[in-house]
CSV table of C-alpha atoms in Angstrom, one decimal:
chain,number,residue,atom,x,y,z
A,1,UNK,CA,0.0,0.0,0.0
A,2,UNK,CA,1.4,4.1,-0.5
A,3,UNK,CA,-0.1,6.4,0.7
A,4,UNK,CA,-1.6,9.2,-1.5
A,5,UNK,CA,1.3,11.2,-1.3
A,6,UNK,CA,3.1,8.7,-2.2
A,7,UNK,CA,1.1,7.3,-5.0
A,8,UNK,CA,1.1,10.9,-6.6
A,9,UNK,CA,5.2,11.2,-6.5
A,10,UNK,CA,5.5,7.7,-8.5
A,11,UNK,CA,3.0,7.5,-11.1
A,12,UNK,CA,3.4,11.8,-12.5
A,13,UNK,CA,5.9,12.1,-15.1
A,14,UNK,CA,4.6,16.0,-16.5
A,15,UNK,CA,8.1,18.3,-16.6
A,16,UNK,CA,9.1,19.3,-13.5
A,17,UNK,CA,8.2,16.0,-12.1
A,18,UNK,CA,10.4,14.4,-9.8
A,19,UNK,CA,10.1,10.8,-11.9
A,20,UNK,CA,9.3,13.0,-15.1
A,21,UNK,CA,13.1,14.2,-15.0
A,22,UNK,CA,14.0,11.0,-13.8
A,23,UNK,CA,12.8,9.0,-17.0
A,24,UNK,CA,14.2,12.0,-19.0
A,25,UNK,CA,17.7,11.5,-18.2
A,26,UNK,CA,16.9,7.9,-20.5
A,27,UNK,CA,17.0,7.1,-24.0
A,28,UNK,CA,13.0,6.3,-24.9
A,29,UNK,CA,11.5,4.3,-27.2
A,30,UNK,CA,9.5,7.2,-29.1
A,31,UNK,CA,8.1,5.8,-32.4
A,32,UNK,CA,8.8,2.7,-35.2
A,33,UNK,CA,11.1,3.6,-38.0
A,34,UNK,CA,8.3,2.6,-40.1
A,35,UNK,CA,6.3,5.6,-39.0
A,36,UNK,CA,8.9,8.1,-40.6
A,37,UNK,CA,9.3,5.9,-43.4
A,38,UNK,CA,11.3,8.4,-46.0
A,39,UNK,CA,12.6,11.4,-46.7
A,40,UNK,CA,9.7,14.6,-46.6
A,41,UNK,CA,7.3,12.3,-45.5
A,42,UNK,CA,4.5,14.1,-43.7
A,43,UNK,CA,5.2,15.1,-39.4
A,44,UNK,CA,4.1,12.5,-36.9
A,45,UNK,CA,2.1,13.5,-33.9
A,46,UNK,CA,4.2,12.2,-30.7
A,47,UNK,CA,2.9,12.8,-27.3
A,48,UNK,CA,6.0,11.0,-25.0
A,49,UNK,CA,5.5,12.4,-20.7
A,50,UNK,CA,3.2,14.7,-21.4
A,51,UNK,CA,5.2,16.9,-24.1
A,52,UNK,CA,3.5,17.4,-27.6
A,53,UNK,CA,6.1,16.9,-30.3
A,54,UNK,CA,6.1,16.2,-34.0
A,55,UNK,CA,8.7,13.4,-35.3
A,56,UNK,CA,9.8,13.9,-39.7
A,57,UNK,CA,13.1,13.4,-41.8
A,58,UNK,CA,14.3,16.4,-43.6
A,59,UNK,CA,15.2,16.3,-47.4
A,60,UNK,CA,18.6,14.2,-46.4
A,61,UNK,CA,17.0,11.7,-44.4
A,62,UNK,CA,17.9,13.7,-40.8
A,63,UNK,CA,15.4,12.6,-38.3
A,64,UNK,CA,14.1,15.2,-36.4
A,65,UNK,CA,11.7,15.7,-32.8
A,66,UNK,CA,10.2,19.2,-32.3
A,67,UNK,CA,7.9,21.0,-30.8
A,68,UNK,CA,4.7,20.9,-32.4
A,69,UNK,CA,3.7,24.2,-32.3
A,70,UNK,CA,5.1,27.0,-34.3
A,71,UNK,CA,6.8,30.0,-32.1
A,72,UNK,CA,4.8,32.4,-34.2
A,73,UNK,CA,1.3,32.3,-32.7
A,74,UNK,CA,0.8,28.1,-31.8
A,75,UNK,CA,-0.2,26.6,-34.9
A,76,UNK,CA,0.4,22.9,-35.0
A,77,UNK,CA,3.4,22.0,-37.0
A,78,UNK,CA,1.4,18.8,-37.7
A,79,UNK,CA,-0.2,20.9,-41.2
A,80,UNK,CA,2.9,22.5,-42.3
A,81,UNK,CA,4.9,21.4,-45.4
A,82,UNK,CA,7.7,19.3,-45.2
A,83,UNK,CA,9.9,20.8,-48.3
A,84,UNK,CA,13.7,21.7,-48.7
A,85,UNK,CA,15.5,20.8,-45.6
A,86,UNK,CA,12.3,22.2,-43.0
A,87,UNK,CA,8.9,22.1,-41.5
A,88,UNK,CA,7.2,25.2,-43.1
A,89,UNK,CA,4.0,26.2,-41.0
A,90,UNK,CA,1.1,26.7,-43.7
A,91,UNK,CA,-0.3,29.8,-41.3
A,92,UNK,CA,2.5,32.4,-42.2
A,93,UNK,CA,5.0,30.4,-43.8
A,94,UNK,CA,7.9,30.2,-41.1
A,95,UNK,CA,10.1,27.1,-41.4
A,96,UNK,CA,12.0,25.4,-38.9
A,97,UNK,CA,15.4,23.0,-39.5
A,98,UNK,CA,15.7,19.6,-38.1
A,99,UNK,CA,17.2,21.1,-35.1
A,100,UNK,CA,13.7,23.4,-34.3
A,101,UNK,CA,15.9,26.4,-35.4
A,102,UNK,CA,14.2,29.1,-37.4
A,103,UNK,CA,15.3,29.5,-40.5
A,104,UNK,CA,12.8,31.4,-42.6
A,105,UNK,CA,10.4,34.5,-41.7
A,106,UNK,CA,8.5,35.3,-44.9
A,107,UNK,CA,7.6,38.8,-43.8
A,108,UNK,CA,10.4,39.7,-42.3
A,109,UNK,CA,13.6,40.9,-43.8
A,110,UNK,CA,16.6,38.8,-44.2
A,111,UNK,CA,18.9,41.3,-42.7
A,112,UNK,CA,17.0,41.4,-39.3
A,113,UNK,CA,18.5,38.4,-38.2
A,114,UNK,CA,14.7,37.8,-36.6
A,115,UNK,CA,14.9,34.1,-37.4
A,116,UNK,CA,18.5,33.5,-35.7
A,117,UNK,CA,16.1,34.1,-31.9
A,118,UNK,CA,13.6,31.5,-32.4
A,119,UNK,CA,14.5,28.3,-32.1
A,120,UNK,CA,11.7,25.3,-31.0
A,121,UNK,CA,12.1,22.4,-28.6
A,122,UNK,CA,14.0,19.8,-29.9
A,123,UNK,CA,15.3,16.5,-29.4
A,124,UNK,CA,17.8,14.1,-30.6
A,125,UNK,CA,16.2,10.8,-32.6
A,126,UNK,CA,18.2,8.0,-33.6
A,127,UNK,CA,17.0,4.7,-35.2
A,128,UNK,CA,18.1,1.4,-33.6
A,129,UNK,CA,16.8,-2.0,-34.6
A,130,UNK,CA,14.1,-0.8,-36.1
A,131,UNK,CA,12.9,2.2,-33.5
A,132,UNK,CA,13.1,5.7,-33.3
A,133,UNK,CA,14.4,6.8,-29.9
A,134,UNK,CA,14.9,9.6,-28.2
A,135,UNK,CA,17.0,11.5,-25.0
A,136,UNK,CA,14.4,14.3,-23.5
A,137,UNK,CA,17.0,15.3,-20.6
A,138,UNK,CA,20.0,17.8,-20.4
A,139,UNK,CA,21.9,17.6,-23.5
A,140,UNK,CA,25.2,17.6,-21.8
A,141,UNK,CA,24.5,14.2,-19.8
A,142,UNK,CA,22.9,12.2,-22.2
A,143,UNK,CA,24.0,9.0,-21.6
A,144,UNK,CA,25.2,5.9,-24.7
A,145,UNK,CA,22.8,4.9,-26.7
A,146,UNK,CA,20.9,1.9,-26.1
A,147,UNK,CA,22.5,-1.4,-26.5
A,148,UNK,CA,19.6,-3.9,-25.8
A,149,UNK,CA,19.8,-7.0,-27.4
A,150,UNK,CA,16.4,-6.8,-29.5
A,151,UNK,CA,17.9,-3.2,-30.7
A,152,UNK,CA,21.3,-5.0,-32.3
A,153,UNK,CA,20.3,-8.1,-34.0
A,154,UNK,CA,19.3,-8.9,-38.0
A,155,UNK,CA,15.6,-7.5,-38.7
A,156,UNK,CA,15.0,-11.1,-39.7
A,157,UNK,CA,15.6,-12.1,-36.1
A,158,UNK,CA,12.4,-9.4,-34.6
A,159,UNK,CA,9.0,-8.3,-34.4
A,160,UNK,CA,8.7,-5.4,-32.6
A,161,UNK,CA,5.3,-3.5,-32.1
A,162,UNK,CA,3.3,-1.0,-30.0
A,163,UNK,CA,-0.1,-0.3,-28.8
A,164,UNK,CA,-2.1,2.3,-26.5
A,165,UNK,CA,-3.2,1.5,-23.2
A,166,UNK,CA,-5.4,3.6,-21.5
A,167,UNK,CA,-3.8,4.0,-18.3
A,168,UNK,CA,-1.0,4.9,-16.2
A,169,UNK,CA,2.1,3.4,-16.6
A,170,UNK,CA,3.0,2.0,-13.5
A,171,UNK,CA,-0.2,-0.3,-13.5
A,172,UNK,CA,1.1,-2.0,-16.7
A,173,UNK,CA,4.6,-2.3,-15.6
A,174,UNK,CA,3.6,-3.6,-12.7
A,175,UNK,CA,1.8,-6.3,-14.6
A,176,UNK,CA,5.3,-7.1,-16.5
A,177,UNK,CA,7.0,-7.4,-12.8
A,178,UNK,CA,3.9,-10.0,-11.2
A,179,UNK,CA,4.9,-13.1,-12.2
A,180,UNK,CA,2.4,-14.9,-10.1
A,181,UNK,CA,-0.4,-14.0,-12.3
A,182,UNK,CA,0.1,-16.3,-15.5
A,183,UNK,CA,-1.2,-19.4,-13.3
A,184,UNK,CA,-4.2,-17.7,-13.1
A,185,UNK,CA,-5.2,-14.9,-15.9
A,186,UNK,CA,-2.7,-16.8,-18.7
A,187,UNK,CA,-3.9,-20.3,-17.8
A,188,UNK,CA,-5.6,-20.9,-20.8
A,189,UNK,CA,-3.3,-19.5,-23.3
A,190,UNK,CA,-0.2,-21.3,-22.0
A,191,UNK,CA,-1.5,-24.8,-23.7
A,192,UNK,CA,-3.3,-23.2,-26.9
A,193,UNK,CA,-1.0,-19.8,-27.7
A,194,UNK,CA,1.2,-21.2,-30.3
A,195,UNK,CA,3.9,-19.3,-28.8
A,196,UNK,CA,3.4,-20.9,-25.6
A,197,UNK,CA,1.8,-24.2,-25.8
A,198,UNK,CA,4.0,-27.5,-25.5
A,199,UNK,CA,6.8,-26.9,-23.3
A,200,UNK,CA,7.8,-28.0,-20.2
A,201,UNK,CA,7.5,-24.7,-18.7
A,202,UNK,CA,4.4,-23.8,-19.4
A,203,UNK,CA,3.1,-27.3,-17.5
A,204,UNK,CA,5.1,-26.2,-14.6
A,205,UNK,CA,2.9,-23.0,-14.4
A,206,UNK,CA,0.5,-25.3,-12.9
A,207,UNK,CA,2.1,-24.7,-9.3
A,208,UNK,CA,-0.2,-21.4,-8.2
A,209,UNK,CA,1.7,-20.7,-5.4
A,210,UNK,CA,5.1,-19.4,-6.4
A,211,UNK,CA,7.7,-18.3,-4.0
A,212,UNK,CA,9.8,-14.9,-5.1
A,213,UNK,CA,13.4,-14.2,-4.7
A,214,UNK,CA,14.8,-10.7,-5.6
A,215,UNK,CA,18.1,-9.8,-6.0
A,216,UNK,CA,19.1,-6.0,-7.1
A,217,UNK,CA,21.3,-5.7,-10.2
A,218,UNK,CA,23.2,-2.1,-10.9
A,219,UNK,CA,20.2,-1.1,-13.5
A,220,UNK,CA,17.2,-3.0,-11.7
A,221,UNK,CA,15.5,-6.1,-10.7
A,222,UNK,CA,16.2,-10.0,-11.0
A,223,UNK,CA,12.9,-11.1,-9.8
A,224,UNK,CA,13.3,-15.4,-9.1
A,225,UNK,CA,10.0,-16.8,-9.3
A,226,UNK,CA,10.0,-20.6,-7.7
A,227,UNK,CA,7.8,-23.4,-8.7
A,228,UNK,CA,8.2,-26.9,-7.6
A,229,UNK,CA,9.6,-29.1,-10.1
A,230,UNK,CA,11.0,-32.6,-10.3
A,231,UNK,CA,11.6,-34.1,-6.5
A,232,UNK,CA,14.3,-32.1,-4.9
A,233,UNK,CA,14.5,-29.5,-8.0
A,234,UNK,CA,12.6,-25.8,-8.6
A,235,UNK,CA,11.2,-24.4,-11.6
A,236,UNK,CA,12.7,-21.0,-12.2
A,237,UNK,CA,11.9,-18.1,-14.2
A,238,UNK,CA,13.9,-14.9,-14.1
A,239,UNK,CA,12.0,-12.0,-15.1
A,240,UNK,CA,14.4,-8.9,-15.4
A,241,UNK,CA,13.4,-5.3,-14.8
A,242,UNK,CA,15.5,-3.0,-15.9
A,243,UNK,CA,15.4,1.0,-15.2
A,244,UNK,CA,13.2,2.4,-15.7
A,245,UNK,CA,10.4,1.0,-17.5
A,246,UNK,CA,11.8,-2.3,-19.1
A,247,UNK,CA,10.2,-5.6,-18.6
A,248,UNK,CA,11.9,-9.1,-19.8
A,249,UNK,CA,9.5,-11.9,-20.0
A,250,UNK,CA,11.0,-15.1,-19.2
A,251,UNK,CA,11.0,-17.6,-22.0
A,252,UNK,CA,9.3,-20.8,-23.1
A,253,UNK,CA,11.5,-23.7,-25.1
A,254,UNK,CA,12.9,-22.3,-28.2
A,255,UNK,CA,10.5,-20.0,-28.7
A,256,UNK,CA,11.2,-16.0,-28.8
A,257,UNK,CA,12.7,-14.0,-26.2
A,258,UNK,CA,9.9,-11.1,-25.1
A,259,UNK,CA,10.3,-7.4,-23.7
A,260,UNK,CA,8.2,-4.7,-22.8
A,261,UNK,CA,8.9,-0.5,-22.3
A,262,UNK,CA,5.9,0.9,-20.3
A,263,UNK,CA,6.4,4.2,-21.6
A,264,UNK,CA,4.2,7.7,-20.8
A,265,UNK,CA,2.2,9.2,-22.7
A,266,UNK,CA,0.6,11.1,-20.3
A,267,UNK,CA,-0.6,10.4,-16.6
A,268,UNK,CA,-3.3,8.7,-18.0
A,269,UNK,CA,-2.0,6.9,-20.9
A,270,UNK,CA,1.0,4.7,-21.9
A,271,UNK,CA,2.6,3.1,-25.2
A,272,UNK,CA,3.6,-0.5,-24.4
A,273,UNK,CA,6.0,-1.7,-26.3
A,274,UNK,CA,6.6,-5.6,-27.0
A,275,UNK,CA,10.3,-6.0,-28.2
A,276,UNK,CA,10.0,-10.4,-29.4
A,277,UNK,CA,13.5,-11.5,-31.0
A,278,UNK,CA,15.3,-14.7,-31.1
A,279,UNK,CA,19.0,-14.6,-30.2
A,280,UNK,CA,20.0,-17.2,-33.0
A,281,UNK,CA,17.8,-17.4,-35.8
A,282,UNK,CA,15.1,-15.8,-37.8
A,283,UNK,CA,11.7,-15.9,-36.6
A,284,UNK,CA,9.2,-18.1,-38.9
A,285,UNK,CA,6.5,-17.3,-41.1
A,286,UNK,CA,4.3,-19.1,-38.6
A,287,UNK,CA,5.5,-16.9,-35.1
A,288,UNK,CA,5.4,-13.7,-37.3
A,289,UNK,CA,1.6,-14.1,-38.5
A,290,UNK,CA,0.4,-15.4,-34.8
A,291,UNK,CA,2.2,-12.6,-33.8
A,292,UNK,CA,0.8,-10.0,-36.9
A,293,UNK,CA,-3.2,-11.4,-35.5
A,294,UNK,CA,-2.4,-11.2,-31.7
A,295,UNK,CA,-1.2,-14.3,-31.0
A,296,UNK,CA,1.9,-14.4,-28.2
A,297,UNK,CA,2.1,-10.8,-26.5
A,298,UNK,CA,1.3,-8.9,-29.2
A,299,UNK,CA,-2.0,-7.6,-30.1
A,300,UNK,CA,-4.3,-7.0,-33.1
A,301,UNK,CA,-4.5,-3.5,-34.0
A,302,UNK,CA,-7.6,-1.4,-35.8
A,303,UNK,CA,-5.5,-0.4,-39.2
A,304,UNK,CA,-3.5,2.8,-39.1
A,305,UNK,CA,-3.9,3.1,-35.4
A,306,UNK,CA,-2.1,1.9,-32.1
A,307,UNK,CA,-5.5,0.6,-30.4
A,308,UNK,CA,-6.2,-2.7,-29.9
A,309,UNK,CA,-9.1,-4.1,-32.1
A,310,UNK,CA,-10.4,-5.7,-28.4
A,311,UNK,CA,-10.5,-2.8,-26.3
A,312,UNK,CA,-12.5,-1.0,-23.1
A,313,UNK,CA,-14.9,0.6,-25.4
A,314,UNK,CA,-16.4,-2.6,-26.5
A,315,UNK,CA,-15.6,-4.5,-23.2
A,316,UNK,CA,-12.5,-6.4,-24.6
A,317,UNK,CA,-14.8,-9.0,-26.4
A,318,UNK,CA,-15.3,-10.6,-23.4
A,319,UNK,CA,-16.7,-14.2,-23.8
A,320,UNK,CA,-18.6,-15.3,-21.0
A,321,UNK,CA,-18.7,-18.8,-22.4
A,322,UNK,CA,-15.4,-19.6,-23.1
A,323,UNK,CA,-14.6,-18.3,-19.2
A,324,UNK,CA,-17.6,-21.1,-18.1
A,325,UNK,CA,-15.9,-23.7,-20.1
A,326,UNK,CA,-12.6,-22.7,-19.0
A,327,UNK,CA,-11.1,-22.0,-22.2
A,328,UNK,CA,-9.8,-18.8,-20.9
A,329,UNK,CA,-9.6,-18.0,-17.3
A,330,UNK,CA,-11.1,-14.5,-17.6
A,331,UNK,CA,-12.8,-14.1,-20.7
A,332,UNK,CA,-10.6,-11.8,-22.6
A,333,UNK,CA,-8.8,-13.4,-25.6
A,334,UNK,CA,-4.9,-13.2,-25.9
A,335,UNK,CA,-2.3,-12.6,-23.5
A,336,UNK,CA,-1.7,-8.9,-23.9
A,337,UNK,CA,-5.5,-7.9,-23.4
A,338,UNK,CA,-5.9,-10.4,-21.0
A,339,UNK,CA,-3.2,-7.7,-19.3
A,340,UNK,CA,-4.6,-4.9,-20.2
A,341,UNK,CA,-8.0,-5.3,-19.4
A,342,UNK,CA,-7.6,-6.1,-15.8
A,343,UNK,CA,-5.1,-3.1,-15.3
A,344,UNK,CA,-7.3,-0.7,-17.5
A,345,UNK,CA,-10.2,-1.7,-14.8
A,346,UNK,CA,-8.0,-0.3,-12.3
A,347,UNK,CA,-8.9,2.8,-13.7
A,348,UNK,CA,-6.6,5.8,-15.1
A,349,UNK,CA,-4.3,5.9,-12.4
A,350,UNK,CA,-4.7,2.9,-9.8
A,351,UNK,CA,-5.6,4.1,-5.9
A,352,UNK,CA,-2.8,2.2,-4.2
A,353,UNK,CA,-3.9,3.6,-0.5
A,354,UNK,CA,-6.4,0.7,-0.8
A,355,UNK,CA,-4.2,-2.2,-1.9
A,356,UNK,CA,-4.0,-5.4,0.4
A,357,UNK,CA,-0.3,-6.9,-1.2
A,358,UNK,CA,0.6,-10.1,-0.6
A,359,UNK,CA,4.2,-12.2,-0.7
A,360,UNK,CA,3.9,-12.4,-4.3
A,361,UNK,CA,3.6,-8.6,-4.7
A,362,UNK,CA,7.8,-8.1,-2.9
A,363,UNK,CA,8.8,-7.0,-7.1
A,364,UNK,CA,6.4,-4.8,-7.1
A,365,UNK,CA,7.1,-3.2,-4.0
A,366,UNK,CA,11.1,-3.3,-4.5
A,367,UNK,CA,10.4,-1.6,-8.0
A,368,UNK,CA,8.3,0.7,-6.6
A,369,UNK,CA,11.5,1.7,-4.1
A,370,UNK,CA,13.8,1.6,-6.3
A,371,UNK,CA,12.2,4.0,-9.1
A,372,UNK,CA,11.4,6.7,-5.8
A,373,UNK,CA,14.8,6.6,-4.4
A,374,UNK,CA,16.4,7.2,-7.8
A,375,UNK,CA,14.0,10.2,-8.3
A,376,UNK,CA,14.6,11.9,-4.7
A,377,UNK,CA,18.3,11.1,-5.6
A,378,UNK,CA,18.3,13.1,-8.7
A,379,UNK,CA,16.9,15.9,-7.3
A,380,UNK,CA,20.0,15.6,-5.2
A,381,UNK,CA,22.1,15.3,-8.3
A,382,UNK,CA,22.9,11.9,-8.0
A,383,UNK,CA,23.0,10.5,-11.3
A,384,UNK,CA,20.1,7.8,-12.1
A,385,UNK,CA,21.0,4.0,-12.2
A,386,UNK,CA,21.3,1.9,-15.1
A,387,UNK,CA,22.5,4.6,-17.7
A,388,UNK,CA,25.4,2.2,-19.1
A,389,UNK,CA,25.5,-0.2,-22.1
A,390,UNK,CA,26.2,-3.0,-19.8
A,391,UNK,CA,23.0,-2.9,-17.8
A,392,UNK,CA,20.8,-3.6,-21.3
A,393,UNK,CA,22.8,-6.4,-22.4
A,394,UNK,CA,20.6,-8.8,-20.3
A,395,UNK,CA,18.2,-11.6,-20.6
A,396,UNK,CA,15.2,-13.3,-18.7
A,397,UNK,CA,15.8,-16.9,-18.6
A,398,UNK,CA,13.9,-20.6,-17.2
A,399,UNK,CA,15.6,-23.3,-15.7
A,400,UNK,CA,15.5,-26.1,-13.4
A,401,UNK,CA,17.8,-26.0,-9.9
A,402,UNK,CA,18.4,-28.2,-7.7
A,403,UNK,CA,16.4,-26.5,-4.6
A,404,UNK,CA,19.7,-25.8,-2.6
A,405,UNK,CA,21.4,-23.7,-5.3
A,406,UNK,CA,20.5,-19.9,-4.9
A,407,UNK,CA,19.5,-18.9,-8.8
A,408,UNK,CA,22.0,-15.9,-8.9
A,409,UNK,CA,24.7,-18.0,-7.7
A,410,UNK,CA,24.2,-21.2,-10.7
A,411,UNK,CA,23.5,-19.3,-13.5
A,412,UNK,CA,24.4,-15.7,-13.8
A,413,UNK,CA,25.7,-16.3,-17.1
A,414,UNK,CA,22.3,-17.3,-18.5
A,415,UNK,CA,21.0,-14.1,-17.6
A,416,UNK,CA,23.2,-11.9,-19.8
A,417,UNK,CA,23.7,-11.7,-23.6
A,418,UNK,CA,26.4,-14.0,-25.3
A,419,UNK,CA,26.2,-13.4,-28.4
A,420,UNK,CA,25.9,-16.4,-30.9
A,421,UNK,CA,24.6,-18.6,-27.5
A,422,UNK,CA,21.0,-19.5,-27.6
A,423,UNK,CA,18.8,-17.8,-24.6
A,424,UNK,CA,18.6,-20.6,-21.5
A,425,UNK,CA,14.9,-21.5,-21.4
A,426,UNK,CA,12.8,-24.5,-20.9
């Protein structure tokens, strides 16, 4: 339980905020190359903490991020005219570089030098693996670039997408952390999902009553999850969570690694992000098209938007049979709605002060820590944590331990990237 107070500091990330410039001082996952697909194409609304910003290429192919809204008199940026190395605002005509500096006043004259003191918001973008990020804190400590694994390998190897959620982000992410909640809301979709179905881990899942162990890393979590096993042996998945929004969901068999980023979009709204890439090979026609309909964590989108086809407005399709028959534990086809739909009931921004938490719920409450100590730290001007290349080249992993060997001790080396070396999963 947090108290109001508390509650308020975590979940607001508007500027100013203390976790606002917390998650500023990290490289965010801000759009898919493939919406700024070539030079000139039209501007991309982008709404990322609260901040209104437009995302477009210039006539070479420079990526820009700039404040919507002309300096002039607040026209959105969104109409203007992408043409000849700017974004020309169709009210007056003033045009704006990739860097948000002014470069044209129509009906001023040249010789003023007028268009040299307006300059918009901007921010860096770069493209890795496929997705447009961006660094929204002080230019002189932004931090390397990110190095996750799903950001580095062959196209062939990923499918990366993103949806809306209609709801704070810390109720999603939270969802990532709780392990103990596949048993139950998942329980169907572990032995149909193609993604999921037929491996020995998923018919360990069947234990509902797992015991956690969490260990700090120097960028996060490692959150053990225990299930009896084999006589004398646990079940163990590692689920990492990685500052400040990262989620790594550990794997089934062969199949595909999975991330999420729980990223703001407001205090009321979130992009989550579902990274699924294989270490060692390319994924298959098959995962990609379960994958393209909403099959593993991905979802099914309405065409040329980020919302879920099963959404709140139509009460995520809920089938009331299929729950009866046990089919699906709650009703809600597919894993990520199945999410979704139970944190989105929470409402926009989950009352904590009347939360009951259990054993289970010790991730939640360590991440929950760990993002308020960073923020109160960096308003002392302690730098945040996990800011380093090192502390995103790590995986989630499942395995089977005899139940005297601490997981951090036996097998640290399946929870980081070795490149070339299949993920450790069962």
């Amino acid at each position: 339980m947090l108290r109001q107070e508390q509650n308020e500091f975590v979940t607001r990330t508007r500027p100013g905020t203390p976790v606002g410039d917390l998650f500023r001082r990290y490289w965010i996952p801000a759009l898919l190359a493939s919406e700024v697909p070539k030079n000139e194409c039209p501007p991309v609304r982008v709404k990322l903490l609260s901040e209104r910003v437009l995302a477009w290429r210039d006539t070479q192919g420079r990526y820009a991020l700039t404040d919507e809204f002309c300096a002039h008199r607040g026209v959105s940026l969104w109409f203007g005219r992408n043409e000849e190395n700017g974004l020309r605002c169709p009210y007056h005509g003033w045009k704006y570089d990739h860097t948000g500096q002014c470069i044209e006043v129509p009906s001023e004259p040249a010789e003023s030098g007028f268009c040299g003191k307006i300059k918009l918001k901007s921010y860096p973008l770069i493209e890795r693996g496929g997705i447009l990020w961006t660094y929204m804190g002080p230019a002189e400590l932004q931090p390397p670039e990110p190095a996750f694994e799903w950001a580095a390998l062959p196209a062939s190897h990923c499918h990366h997408s993103k949806r809306r959620q209609q709801c704070n982000y810390l109720q999603a992410m939270e969802g990532g952390i709780d392990s103990s909640h596949v048993s139950f809301l998942h329980s169907g979709e572990l032995h149909t999902d193609p993604l999921h179905k037929g491996t020995k881990g998923a018919q360990y899942q069947r234990d509902r009553k797992p015991k956690f162990e969490i260990v700090e890393s120097s960028g996060g979590l490692y959150i053990g999850a225990r299930r009896n096993a084999e006589e004398g042996h646990y079940y163990w998945r590692i689920t990492q969570w990685i500052m400040p929004w990262y989620t790594m969901v550990p794997p089934y068999g062969d199949n595909a690694l999975n991330a999420h980023a729980w990223v703001p979009i407001d205090d009321e709204n979130c992009y989550t992000w579902t990274f699924t890439y294989h270490p060692t090979r390319p994924l298959s026609e098959m995962e990609l098209d379960t994958m393209r309909k909403g099959g593993g964590i991905h979802v099914e989108l309405s065409p040329g938007t980020f919302r879920p086809v099963i959404n709140m407005d139509n009460d995520y399709m809920i089938d009331r049979a299929a729950q009866k028959a046990g089919r699906t534990y709650s009703g809600v086809k597919g894993i990520a709605m199945q999410d979704a739909s139970v944190q989105e009931s929470m409402g926009p921004v989950a009352d904590r002060t009347k939360e009951n938490l259990v054993s289970t719920d010790n991730a939640i409450i360590m991440a929950r820590h760990r993002l308020s100590r960073a923020a109160l730290a960096l308003q002392k001007g302690v730098a945040p944590p996990g800011l380093t290349q090192e502390g995103h080249r790590v995986r989630s992993a499942t395995f089977v331990l005899p139940v005297d060997v601490p997981f951090e001790q036996a097998k640290h080396e399946d929870l980081t990237v070795r490149e070339g070396v299949p993920h450790t999963s069962i």
